[in-house]
């Protein structure tokens, strides 16, 4: 990507990180649950319009499971029951990072890393109170939400497709798209603006 795009992406990520503490964590939870619910309902509406049958039990189970997961962990976060018992936050942090590294070293680690990362990071946040673990958990949850939508529609996700084929370069590119999203969005805008400028010049 052009340097101006990369620089703008880093600036946006930095601003988001700085302003994240000002946003109530419950709002993060509600956005995640609301986003998943909206995506599943929207998928169902589109499928109905196109006369495509979707498995009803998948729709209902995920619509119930996602809010249940989020609000259970949110209540645990509020109670901080375990925090008083864990005085060494460094040990929890190092242990969590080791477990995440171990998951990523397993064969076909994609699903294991996303689900395990979501749970491990949230547990680490509950035990330590370190906000970064909370935001990492939300990041993994967003990937899981996308995977759930693929599961409901019975469409294979791009990341899983690349992983199954063993296409490491394609997998790395797709990971970059998922993790470094502002760069992709800004590069698309940059390309569109350049195309319009070139067409006007002609």
Short mmCIF file of C-alpha atoms in Angstrom, two decimals:
data_model
loop_
_atom_site.label_atom_id
_atom_site.label_comp_id
_atom_site.label_asym_id
_atom_site.label_seq_id
_atom_site.Cartn_x
_atom_site.Cartn_y
_atom_site.Cartn_z
CA UNK A 1 0.00 0.00 0.00
CA UNK A 2 1.14 3.61 -0.55
CA UNK A 3 2.90 5.21 2.41
CA UNK A 4 0.10 7.75 2.91
CA UNK A 5 -2.38 4.88 3.25
CA UNK A 6 -0.20 2.94 5.71
CA UNK A 7 0.44 6.07 7.74
CA UNK A 8 -3.27 6.93 7.85
CA UNK A 9 -4.08 3.38 8.94
CA UNK A 10 -1.58 3.52 11.79
CA UNK A 11 -3.00 6.90 12.84
CA UNK A 12 -6.57 5.53 12.89
CA UNK A 13 -5.55 2.47 14.90
CA UNK A 14 -3.65 4.67 17.36
CA UNK A 15 -6.62 7.03 17.78
CA UNK A 16 -8.97 4.09 18.29
CA UNK A 17 -6.65 2.67 20.95
CA UNK A 18 -6.41 6.02 22.76
CA UNK A 19 -10.17 6.62 22.76
CA UNK A 20 -11.25 3.04 23.51
CA UNK A 21 -11.12 3.49 27.33
CA UNK A 22 -13.70 6.29 27.04
CA UNK A 23 -16.25 3.84 25.61
CA UNK A 24 -18.12 1.79 28.26
CA UNK A 25 -17.24 -1.90 28.01
CA UNK A 26 -20.93 -2.83 28.12
CA UNK A 27 -21.32 -0.85 24.89
CA UNK A 28 -18.61 -3.01 23.30
CA UNK A 29 -20.53 -6.09 24.40
CA UNK A 30 -23.83 -4.77 23.06
CA UNK A 31 -22.26 -3.79 19.74
CA UNK A 32 -20.78 -7.26 19.33
CA UNK A 33 -24.06 -8.99 20.17
CA UNK A 34 -26.07 -6.51 18.11
CA UNK A 35 -23.71 -6.82 15.15
CA UNK A 36 -23.91 -10.62 15.14
CA UNK A 37 -27.68 -10.60 15.57
CA UNK A 38 -28.10 -8.06 12.75
CA UNK A 39 -25.82 -10.09 10.46
CA UNK A 40 -27.72 -13.34 11.09
CA UNK A 41 -31.15 -11.73 10.71
CA UNK A 42 -29.99 -9.87 7.59
CA UNK A 43 -28.65 -13.13 6.14
CA UNK A 44 -32.00 -14.78 6.82
CA UNK A 45 -33.91 -11.93 5.14
CA UNK A 46 -31.71 -12.06 2.04
CA UNK A 47 -32.05 -15.85 1.91
CA UNK A 48 -35.85 -15.53 2.17
CA UNK A 49 -35.95 -13.00 -0.68
CA UNK A 50 -33.77 -15.25 -2.83
CA UNK A 51 -35.85 -18.29 -1.77
CA UNK A 52 -32.88 -20.06 -0.20
CA UNK A 53 -33.60 -22.31 2.78
CA UNK A 54 -31.38 -21.86 5.82
CA UNK A 55 -31.28 -24.33 8.73
CA UNK A 56 -33.60 -22.82 11.35
CA UNK A 57 -31.90 -24.50 14.31
CA UNK A 58 -28.59 -22.82 13.43
CA UNK A 59 -30.21 -19.39 13.37
CA UNK A 60 -31.95 -19.84 16.73
CA UNK A 61 -29.00 -21.48 18.50
CA UNK A 62 -26.52 -18.74 17.60
CA UNK A 63 -29.00 -15.93 18.30
CA UNK A 64 -29.36 -17.33 21.85
CA UNK A 65 -25.76 -18.41 22.40
CA UNK A 66 -23.97 -15.17 21.47
CA UNK A 67 -25.83 -12.87 23.91
CA UNK A 68 -25.57 -15.53 26.60
CA UNK A 69 -21.79 -15.74 26.21
CA UNK A 70 -21.26 -11.98 26.20
CA UNK A 71 -23.43 -11.08 29.15
CA UNK A 72 -22.17 -13.98 31.27
CA UNK A 73 -18.59 -12.82 30.80
CA UNK A 74 -19.59 -9.20 31.31
CA UNK A 75 -21.14 -10.04 34.69
CA UNK A 76 -18.00 -11.98 35.63
CA UNK A 77 -15.94 -8.95 34.63
CA UNK A 78 -18.05 -6.75 36.91
CA UNK A 79 -17.80 -9.09 39.86
CA UNK A 80 -14.03 -9.51 39.52
CA UNK A 81 -14.35 -12.51 41.83
CA UNK A 82 -11.03 -13.98 40.82
CA UNK A 83 -9.03 -10.76 40.63
CA UNK A 84 -8.45 -10.62 44.37
CA UNK A 85 -7.00 -14.13 44.22
CA UNK A 86 -4.52 -13.38 41.41
CA UNK A 87 -1.85 -10.97 42.60
CA UNK A 88 0.73 -11.79 39.93
CA UNK A 89 -0.73 -10.35 36.73
CA UNK A 90 2.57 -10.96 34.90
CA UNK A 91 2.20 -14.71 35.41
CA UNK A 92 -1.32 -14.66 33.95
CA UNK A 93 -0.17 -12.53 31.01
CA UNK A 94 2.84 -14.74 30.22
CA UNK A 95 0.77 -17.90 30.63
CA UNK A 96 -1.96 -16.62 28.31
CA UNK A 97 0.59 -15.59 25.67
CA UNK A 98 2.24 -19.03 25.88
CA UNK A 99 -1.12 -20.77 25.41
CA UNK A 100 -1.98 -18.56 22.43
CA UNK A 101 1.42 -19.31 20.88
CA UNK A 102 0.86 -23.03 21.44
CA UNK A 103 -2.55 -22.84 19.75
CA UNK A 104 -1.07 -21.07 16.74
CA UNK A 105 1.59 -23.79 16.37
CA UNK A 106 -1.02 -26.57 16.03
CA UNK A 107 -1.99 -27.94 12.59
CA UNK A 108 -4.81 -25.92 10.97
CA UNK A 109 -4.86 -23.47 13.89
CA UNK A 110 -7.45 -20.99 12.60
CA UNK A 111 -10.55 -22.11 14.51
CA UNK A 112 -8.51 -23.06 17.58
CA UNK A 113 -6.85 -19.63 17.73
CA UNK A 114 -10.08 -17.67 17.23
CA UNK A 115 -12.17 -19.59 19.79
CA UNK A 116 -9.30 -20.17 22.20
CA UNK A 117 -8.09 -16.58 21.88
CA UNK A 118 -11.55 -15.22 22.61
CA UNK A 119 -11.93 -17.32 25.76
CA UNK A 120 -8.33 -17.09 27.02
CA UNK A 121 -8.13 -13.31 26.54
CA UNK A 122 -11.45 -12.76 28.30
CA UNK A 123 -10.42 -14.98 31.21
CA UNK A 124 -7.09 -13.14 31.42
CA UNK A 125 -8.99 -9.85 31.59
CA UNK A 126 -11.24 -11.12 34.38
CA UNK A 127 -8.22 -12.35 36.35
CA UNK A 128 -5.99 -9.31 35.87
CA UNK A 129 -8.24 -6.37 34.98
CA UNK A 130 -5.85 -5.43 32.14
CA UNK A 131 -7.99 -3.69 29.50
CA UNK A 132 -5.87 -4.87 26.56
CA UNK A 133 -7.02 -8.45 27.19
CA UNK A 134 -10.64 -7.30 26.97
CA UNK A 135 -10.10 -5.60 23.61
CA UNK A 136 -8.18 -8.60 22.25
CA UNK A 137 -11.07 -10.84 23.29
CA UNK A 138 -13.48 -8.57 21.40
CA UNK A 139 -11.21 -8.75 18.36
CA UNK A 140 -11.25 -12.54 18.38
CA UNK A 141 -15.02 -12.44 18.92
CA UNK A 142 -15.49 -10.33 15.79
CA UNK A 143 -13.67 -13.00 13.75
CA UNK A 144 -15.85 -15.65 15.35
CA UNK A 145 -18.99 -13.67 14.47
CA UNK A 146 -17.97 -13.68 10.82
CA UNK A 147 -17.28 -17.41 11.02
CA UNK A 148 -20.72 -18.01 12.57
CA UNK A 149 -22.38 -16.17 9.68
CA UNK A 150 -20.48 -18.40 7.24
CA UNK A 151 -21.59 -21.44 9.24
CA UNK A 152 -25.25 -20.37 9.22
CA UNK A 153 -25.22 -19.77 5.45
CA UNK A 154 -23.19 -22.96 4.88
CA UNK A 155 -20.60 -20.95 2.97
CA UNK A 156 -16.93 -21.69 3.57
CA UNK A 157 -14.97 -18.76 4.97
CA UNK A 158 -12.04 -17.47 2.87
CA UNK A 159 -9.51 -17.98 5.68
CA UNK A 160 -10.57 -21.60 6.19
CA UNK A 161 -10.53 -22.20 2.43
CA UNK A 162 -6.92 -20.97 2.21
CA UNK A 163 -5.95 -22.98 5.29
CA UNK A 164 -7.42 -26.19 3.83
CA UNK A 165 -5.61 -25.66 0.52
CA UNK A 166 -2.34 -24.88 2.23
CA UNK A 167 -2.00 -21.54 0.47
CA UNK A 168 0.28 -19.77 2.95
CA UNK A 169 0.66 -16.56 0.90
CA UNK A 170 -3.09 -16.22 0.39
CA UNK A 171 -3.67 -17.01 4.08
CA UNK A 172 -1.18 -14.34 5.14
CA UNK A 173 -2.86 -11.78 2.87
CA UNK A 174 -6.30 -12.62 4.26
CA UNK A 175 -5.00 -12.38 7.83
CA UNK A 176 -3.66 -8.93 6.97
CA UNK A 177 -7.12 -7.99 5.71
CA UNK A 178 -8.75 -9.18 8.93
CA UNK A 179 -6.22 -7.73 11.38
CA UNK A 180 -5.24 -4.56 9.55
CA UNK A 181 -8.64 -3.61 8.16
CA UNK A 182 -8.19 0.21 8.00
CA UNK A 183 -5.35 -0.31 5.53
CA UNK A 184 -7.59 -2.25 3.12
CA UNK A 185 -10.45 0.25 3.39
CA UNK A 186 -8.22 3.30 2.94
CA UNK A 187 -6.32 1.72 0.04
CA UNK A 188 -9.64 1.06 -1.73
CA UNK A 189 -10.63 4.72 -1.28
CA UNK A 190 -7.16 5.82 -2.44
CA UNK A 191 -7.39 3.68 -5.59
CA UNK A 192 -10.89 4.98 -6.40
CA UNK A 193 -9.80 8.61 -6.03
CA UNK A 194 -6.76 7.99 -8.24
CA UNK A 195 -8.91 6.29 -10.90
CA UNK A 196 -11.28 9.27 -10.99
CA UNK A 197 -8.34 11.71 -11.19
CA UNK A 198 -6.79 9.77 -14.07
CA UNK A 199 -10.10 9.52 -15.94
CA UNK A 200 -10.58 13.29 -15.61
CA UNK A 201 -7.04 13.87 -16.87
CA UNK A 202 -7.80 11.91 -20.02
#
